mmCIF file with all atom_site columns, C-alpha atoms in Angstrom:
data_model
loop_
_atom_site.group_PDB
_atom_site.id
_atom_site.type_symbol
_atom_site.label_atom_id
_atom_site.label_alt_id
_atom_site.label_comp_id
_atom_site.label_asym_id
_atom_site.label_entity_id
_atom_site.label_seq_id
_atom_site.pdbx_PDB_ins_code
_atom_site.Cartn_x
_atom_site.Cartn_y
_atom_site.Cartn_z
_atom_site.occupancy
_atom_site.B_iso_or_equiv
_atom_site.pdbx_formal_charge
_atom_site.auth_seq_id
_atom_site.auth_comp_id
_atom_site.auth_asym_id
_atom_site.auth_atom_id
_atom_site.pdbx_PDB_model_num
ATOM 1   C CA . MET A 1 1   ? 149.595 120.371 144.297 1.00 0.00 ? 1   MET A CA 1
ATOM 2   C CA . ASN A 1 2   ? 149.177 120.584 140.671 1.00 0.00 ? 2   ASN A CA 1
ATOM 3   C CA . ARG A 1 3   ? 150.122 117.121 140.049 1.00 0.00 ? 3   ARG A CA 1
ATOM 4   C CA . PRO A 1 4   ? 147.011 116.062 141.921 1.00 0.00 ? 4   PRO A CA 1
ATOM 5   C CA . LYS A 1 5   ? 144.616 118.148 140.088 1.00 0.00 ? 5   LYS A CA 1
ATOM 6   C CA . THR A 1 6   ? 145.951 117.417 136.337 1.00 0.00 ? 6   THR A CA 1
ATOM 7   C CA . ARG A 1 7   ? 145.951 113.877 137.228 1.00 0.00 ? 7   ARG A CA 1
ATOM 8   C CA . PHE A 1 8   ? 141.977 114.530 138.544 1.00 0.00 ? 8   PHE A CA 1
ATOM 9   C CA . VAL A 1 9   ? 141.788 116.629 135.418 1.00 0.00 ? 9   VAL A CA 1
ATOM 10  C CA . LEU A 1 10  ? 143.531 113.808 132.837 1.00 0.00 ? 10  LEU A CA 1
ATOM 11  C CA . LEU A 1 11  ? 141.589 110.601 134.779 1.00 0.00 ? 11  LEU A CA 1
ATOM 12  C CA . LEU A 1 12  ? 137.548 112.698 134.464 1.00 0.00 ? 12  LEU A CA 1
ATOM 13  C CA . ALA A 1 13  ? 138.692 113.435 130.935 1.00 0.00 ? 13  ALA A CA 1
ATOM 14  C CA . LEU A 1 14  ? 139.611 109.758 129.990 1.00 0.00 ? 14  LEU A CA 1
ATOM 15  C CA . GLY A 1 15  ? 136.597 108.776 131.537 1.00 0.00 ? 15  GLY A CA 1
ATOM 16  C CA . MET A 1 16  ? 134.589 111.079 129.499 1.00 0.00 ? 16  MET A CA 1
ATOM 17  C CA . PHE A 1 17  ? 136.053 109.715 127.336 1.00 0.00 ? 17  PHE A CA 1
ATOM 18  C CA . LEU A 1 18  ? 135.653 105.912 127.815 1.00 0.00 ? 18  LEU A CA 1
ATOM 19  C CA . LEU A 1 19  ? 132.033 106.667 128.726 1.00 0.00 ? 19  LEU A CA 1
ATOM 20  C CA . CYS A 1 20  ? 131.381 108.170 125.456 1.00 0.00 ? 20  CYS A CA 1
ATOM 21  C CA . LEU A 1 21  ? 132.718 105.000 123.343 1.00 0.00 ? 21  LEU A CA 1
ATOM 22  C CA . GLN A 1 22  ? 130.770 102.777 125.489 1.00 0.00 ? 22  GLN A CA 1
ATOM 23  C CA . GLY A 1 23  ? 127.841 104.658 124.674 1.00 0.00 ? 23  GLY A CA 1
ATOM 24  C CA . ILE A 1 24  ? 128.629 104.656 121.211 1.00 0.00 ? 24  ILE A CA 1
ATOM 25  C CA . ALA A 1 25  ? 129.089 100.775 121.232 1.00 0.00 ? 25  ALA A CA 1
ATOM 26  C CA . LEU A 1 26  ? 126.210 100.699 122.767 1.00 0.00 ? 26  LEU A CA 1
ATOM 27  C CA . TYR A 1 27  ? 124.256 102.943 120.379 1.00 0.00 ? 27  TYR A CA 1
ATOM 28  C CA . ARG A 1 28  ? 125.511 100.196 117.297 1.00 0.00 ? 28  ARG A CA 1
ATOM 29  C CA . ARG A 1 29  ? 124.650 97.359  119.181 1.00 0.00 ? 29  ARG A CA 1
ATOM 30  C CA . SER A 1 30  ? 121.372 98.139  119.827 1.00 0.00 ? 30  SER A CA 1
ATOM 31  C CA . MET A 1 31  ? 120.729 99.580  116.139 1.00 0.00 ? 31  MET A CA 1
ATOM 32  C CA . ASP A 1 32  ? 122.497 95.960  115.021 1.00 0.00 ? 32  ASP A CA 1
ATOM 33  C CA . ASP A 1 33  ? 119.896 94.365  117.180 1.00 0.00 ? 33  ASP A CA 1
ATOM 34  C CA . MET A 1 34  ? 116.878 96.351  115.793 1.00 0.00 ? 34  MET A CA 1
ATOM 35  C CA . ASN A 1 35  ? 117.398 95.753  112.227 1.00 0.00 ? 35  ASN A CA 1
ATOM 36  C CA . ARG A 1 36  ? 117.994 92.024  112.705 1.00 0.00 ? 36  ARG A CA 1
ATOM 37  C CA . SER A 1 37  ? 114.481 92.457  114.333 1.00 0.00 ? 37  SER A CA 1
ATOM 38  C CA . MET A 1 38  ? 113.341 94.080  111.544 1.00 0.00 ? 38  MET A CA 1
ATOM 39  C CA . GLN A 1 39  ? 114.663 91.952  108.972 1.00 0.00 ? 39  GLN A CA 1
ATOM 40  C CA . VAL A 1 40  ? 113.842 88.954  110.594 1.00 0.00 ? 40  VAL A CA 1
ATOM 41  C CA . GLN A 1 41  ? 110.039 90.626  110.676 1.00 0.00 ? 41  GLN A CA 1
ATOM 42  C CA . ASN A 1 42  ? 110.243 91.232  106.922 1.00 0.00 ? 42  ASN A CA 1
ATOM 43  C CA . GLU A 1 43  ? 111.215 88.063  106.666 1.00 0.00 ? 43  GLU A CA 1
ATOM 44  C CA . LEU A 1 44  ? 107.845 87.006  108.428 1.00 0.00 ? 44  LEU A CA 1
ATOM 45  C CA . LYS A 1 45  ? 105.939 89.066  106.332 1.00 0.00 ? 45  LYS A CA 1
ATOM 46  C CA . VAL A 1 46  ? 107.218 87.517  103.011 1.00 0.00 ? 46  VAL A CA 1
ATOM 47  C CA . SER A 1 47  ? 106.827 84.328  104.116 1.00 0.00 ? 47  SER A CA 1
ATOM 48  C CA . GLY A 1 48  ? 102.937 84.770  105.146 1.00 0.00 ? 48  GLY A CA 1
ATOM 49  C CA . VAL A 1 49  ? 102.297 86.325  101.876 1.00 0.00 ? 49  VAL A CA 1
ATOM 50  C CA . ASP A 1 50  ? 104.571 83.243  99.818  1.00 0.00 ? 50  ASP A CA 1
ATOM 51  C CA . ARG A 1 51  ? 101.503 80.621  102.172 1.00 0.00 ? 51  ARG A CA 1
ATOM 52  C CA . THR A 1 52  ? 99.241  82.869  101.566 1.00 0.00 ? 52  THR A CA 1
ATOM 53  C CA . ILE A 1 53  ? 99.544  83.093  96.959  1.00 0.00 ? 53  ILE A CA 1
ATOM 54  C CA . ALA A 1 54  ? 100.123 79.397  97.716  1.00 0.00 ? 54  ALA A CA 1
ATOM 55  C CA . MET A 1 55  ? 97.238  78.546  98.956  1.00 0.00 ? 55  MET A CA 1
ATOM 56  C CA . LEU A 1 56  ? 95.286  80.932  96.551  1.00 0.00 ? 56  LEU A CA 1
ATOM 57  C CA . GLU A 1 57  ? 96.850  79.075  93.734  1.00 0.00 ? 57  GLU A CA 1
ATOM 58  C CA . SER A 1 58  ? 96.005  75.644  95.245  1.00 0.00 ? 58  SER A CA 1
ATOM 59  C CA . ARG A 1 59  ? 92.643  76.164  95.671  1.00 0.00 ? 59  ARG A CA 1
ATOM 60  C CA . TYR A 1 60  ? 91.999  78.533  92.479  1.00 0.00 ? 60  TYR A CA 1
ATOM 61  C CA . PRO A 1 61  ? 90.889  75.435  90.253  1.00 0.00 ? 61  PRO A CA 1
ATOM 62  C CA . GLN A 1 62  ? 88.508  74.405  92.034  1.00 0.00 ? 62  GLN A CA 1
ATOM 63  C CA . MET A 1 63  ? 86.903  78.213  92.746  1.00 0.00 ? 63  MET A CA 1
ATOM 64  C CA . MET A 1 64  ? 87.034  78.047  88.862  1.00 0.00 ? 64  MET A CA 1
ATOM 65  C CA . ASP A 1 65  ? 85.103  75.010  89.014  1.00 0.00 ? 65  ASP A CA 1
ATOM 66  C CA . ASP A 1 66  ? 82.949  75.655  91.337  1.00 0.00 ? 66  ASP A CA 1
ATOM 67  C CA . TYR A 1 67  ? 81.896  79.128  90.064  1.00 0.00 ? 67  TYR A CA 1
ATOM 68  C CA . LYS A 1 68  ? 80.684  78.330  86.812  1.00 0.00 ? 68  LYS A CA 1
ATOM 69  C CA . GLU A 1 69  ? 78.711  75.641  88.127  1.00 0.00 ? 69  GLU A CA 1
ATOM 70  C CA . ASN A 1 70  ? 77.580  78.560  89.669  1.00 0.00 ? 70  ASN A CA 1
ATOM 71  C CA . LEU A 1 71  ? 76.592  80.259  86.580  1.00 0.00 ? 71  LEU A CA 1
ATOM 72  C CA . PHE A 1 72  ? 75.527  77.129  85.542  1.00 0.00 ? 72  PHE A CA 1
ATOM 73  C CA . ARG A 1 73  ? 72.673  76.727  88.187  1.00 0.00 ? 73  ARG A CA 1
ATOM 74  C CA . LYS A 1 74  ? 72.581  80.270  87.729  1.00 0.00 ? 74  LYS A CA 1
ATOM 75  C CA . ALA A 1 75  ? 71.215  79.894  84.450  1.00 0.00 ? 75  ALA A CA 1
ATOM 76  C CA . ASP A 1 76  ? 68.921  76.947  84.339  1.00 0.00 ? 76  ASP A CA 1
ATOM 77  C CA . MET A 1 77  ? 67.065  78.502  87.039  1.00 0.00 ? 77  MET A CA 1
ATOM 78  C CA . SER A 1 78  ? 66.774  81.680  84.745  1.00 0.00 ? 78  SER A CA 1
ATOM 79  C CA . VAL A 1 79  ? 65.665  78.957  81.754  1.00 0.00 ? 79  VAL A CA 1
ATOM 80  C CA . SER A 1 80  ? 63.675  77.225  84.157  1.00 0.00 ? 80  SER A CA 1
ATOM 81  C CA . VAL A 1 81  ? 61.385  80.508  85.325  1.00 0.00 ? 81  VAL A CA 1
ATOM 82  C CA . LEU A 1 82  ? 61.128  81.903  81.800  1.00 0.00 ? 82  LEU A CA 1
ATOM 83  C CA . SER A 1 83  ? 60.046  78.439  80.074  1.00 0.00 ? 83  SER A CA 1
ATOM 84  C CA . SER A 1 84  ? 56.712  78.964  81.548  1.00 0.00 ? 84  SER A CA 1
ATOM 85  C CA . GLN A 1 85  ? 56.468  82.128  78.922  1.00 0.00 ? 85  GLN A CA 1
ATOM 86  C CA . LEU A 1 86  ? 57.387  80.062  75.966  1.00 0.00 ? 86  LEU A CA 1
ATOM 87  C CA . THR A 1 87  ? 54.890  79.951  73.725  1.00 0.00 ? 87  THR A CA 1
ATOM 88  C CA . GLU A 1 88  ? 54.206  78.112  70.262  1.00 0.00 ? 88  GLU A CA 1
ATOM 89  C CA . GLU A 1 89  ? 54.224  81.869  68.475  1.00 0.00 ? 89  GLU A CA 1
ATOM 90  C CA . GLY A 1 90  ? 57.807  81.847  70.668  1.00 0.00 ? 90  GLY A CA 1
ATOM 91  C CA . PHE A 1 91  ? 58.922  83.516  73.950  1.00 0.00 ? 91  PHE A CA 1
ATOM 92  C CA . THR A 1 92  ? 55.902  86.165  75.410  1.00 0.00 ? 92  THR A CA 1
ATOM 93  C CA . GLY A 1 93  ? 57.358  87.226  78.743  1.00 0.00 ? 93  GLY A CA 1
ATOM 94  C CA . LYS A 1 94  ? 60.105  90.087  79.482  1.00 0.00 ? 94  LYS A CA 1
ATOM 95  C CA . ARG A 1 95  ? 62.992  90.424  77.000  1.00 0.00 ? 95  ARG A CA 1
ATOM 96  C CA . LEU A 1 96  ? 65.365  93.133  78.523  1.00 0.00 ? 96  LEU A CA 1
ATOM 97  C CA . PHE A 1 97  ? 66.545  92.864  82.751  1.00 0.00 ? 97  PHE A CA 1
ATOM 98  C CA . SER A 1 98  ? 68.999  94.353  84.542  1.00 0.00 ? 98  SER A CA 1
ATOM 99  C CA . ASP A 1 99  ? 71.837  91.565  84.254  1.00 0.00 ? 99  ASP A CA 1
ATOM 100 C CA . ALA A 1 100 ? 70.470  90.116  81.528  1.00 0.00 ? 100 ALA A CA 1
ATOM 101 C CA . MET A 1 101 ? 68.368  89.877  78.687  1.00 0.00 ? 101 MET A CA 1
ATOM 102 C CA . VAL A 1 102 ? 66.293  86.937  76.583  1.00 0.00 ? 102 VAL A CA 1
ATOM 103 C CA . GLY A 1 103 ? 67.502  86.493  72.391  1.00 0.00 ? 103 GLY A CA 1
ATOM 104 C CA . GLU A 1 104 ? 66.995  84.272  70.171  1.00 0.00 ? 104 GLU A CA 1
ATOM 105 C CA . LEU A 1 105 ? 69.124  82.007  67.597  1.00 0.00 ? 105 LEU A CA 1
ATOM 106 C CA . GLU A 1 106 ? 68.287  82.083  64.115  1.00 0.00 ? 106 GLU A CA 1
ATOM 107 C CA . GLY A 1 107 ? 70.500  79.172  62.308  1.00 0.00 ? 107 GLY A CA 1
ATOM 108 C CA . ASP A 1 108 ? 73.881  80.575  63.345  1.00 0.00 ? 108 ASP A CA 1
ATOM 109 C CA . HIS A 1 109 ? 72.371  84.132  64.350  1.00 0.00 ? 109 HIS A CA 1
ATOM 110 C CA . PHE A 1 110 ? 72.122  85.760  67.715  1.00 0.00 ? 110 PHE A CA 1
ATOM 111 C CA . LEU A 1 111 ? 68.365  88.121  67.656  1.00 0.00 ? 111 LEU A CA 1
ATOM 112 C CA . TYR A 1 112 ? 68.681  90.488  70.113  1.00 0.00 ? 112 TYR A CA 1
ATOM 113 C CA . PRO A 1 113 ? 65.273  91.593  72.088  1.00 0.00 ? 113 PRO A CA 1
ATOM 114 C CA . GLU A 1 114 ? 64.071  94.987  70.225  1.00 0.00 ? 114 GLU A CA 1
ATOM 115 C CA . GLU A 1 115 ? 64.072  97.586  73.740  1.00 0.00 ? 115 GLU A CA 1
ATOM 116 C CA . ALA A 1 116 ? 68.241  96.867  73.320  1.00 0.00 ? 116 ALA A CA 1
ATOM 117 C CA . ASP A 1 117 ? 69.306  100.051 72.307  1.00 0.00 ? 117 ASP A CA 1
ATOM 118 C CA . ASN A 1 118 ? 73.121  99.842  73.389  1.00 0.00 ? 118 ASN A CA 1
ATOM 119 C CA . ARG A 1 119 ? 74.237  96.266  72.514  1.00 0.00 ? 119 ARG A CA 1
ATOM 120 C CA . GLN A 1 120 ? 77.690  96.577  72.534  1.00 0.00 ? 120 GLN A CA 1
ATOM 121 C CA . ASP A 1 121 ? 76.966  96.920  76.519  1.00 0.00 ? 121 ASP A CA 1
ATOM 122 C CA . CYS A 1 122 ? 75.887  93.671  76.669  1.00 0.00 ? 122 CYS A CA 1
ATOM 123 C CA . GLN A 1 123 ? 78.239  90.562  76.687  1.00 0.00 ? 123 GLN A CA 1
ATOM 124 C CA . ARG A 1 124 ? 77.252  87.365  74.816  1.00 0.00 ? 124 ARG A CA 1
ATOM 125 C CA . THR A 1 125 ? 77.496  84.261  76.328  1.00 0.00 ? 125 THR A CA 1
ATOM 126 C CA . ILE A 1 126 ? 76.485  80.505  75.048  1.00 0.00 ? 126 ILE A CA 1
ATOM 127 C CA . LEU A 1 127 ? 75.642  77.939  77.642  1.00 0.00 ? 127 LEU A CA 1
#
């Protein structure tokens, strides 16, 4: 009578051991699958960023040309608006604006308006 109980206990212990091994194997497999899935997702993200950067780099020269063209158009428009205030005595209009100022060229020298207190904040751009 002792043998069937011992056999049952051994079989139960063996079953539990095999069940634990199966659980460990399933856990490792699920972790491997999850790592592979995360690696694929990361590769997709990196390739998407690479495509975006390549697209921006290919469009950069055209964007810079458009930007320069818009700057020149803005300057031309400002000159055409302010030219109505230019007389034989000189410029008679407002000389200082929030984002610009009207200066004069005297030979090679740029003359700042008298109202411009802080000349270091002004960027000189000759168009």
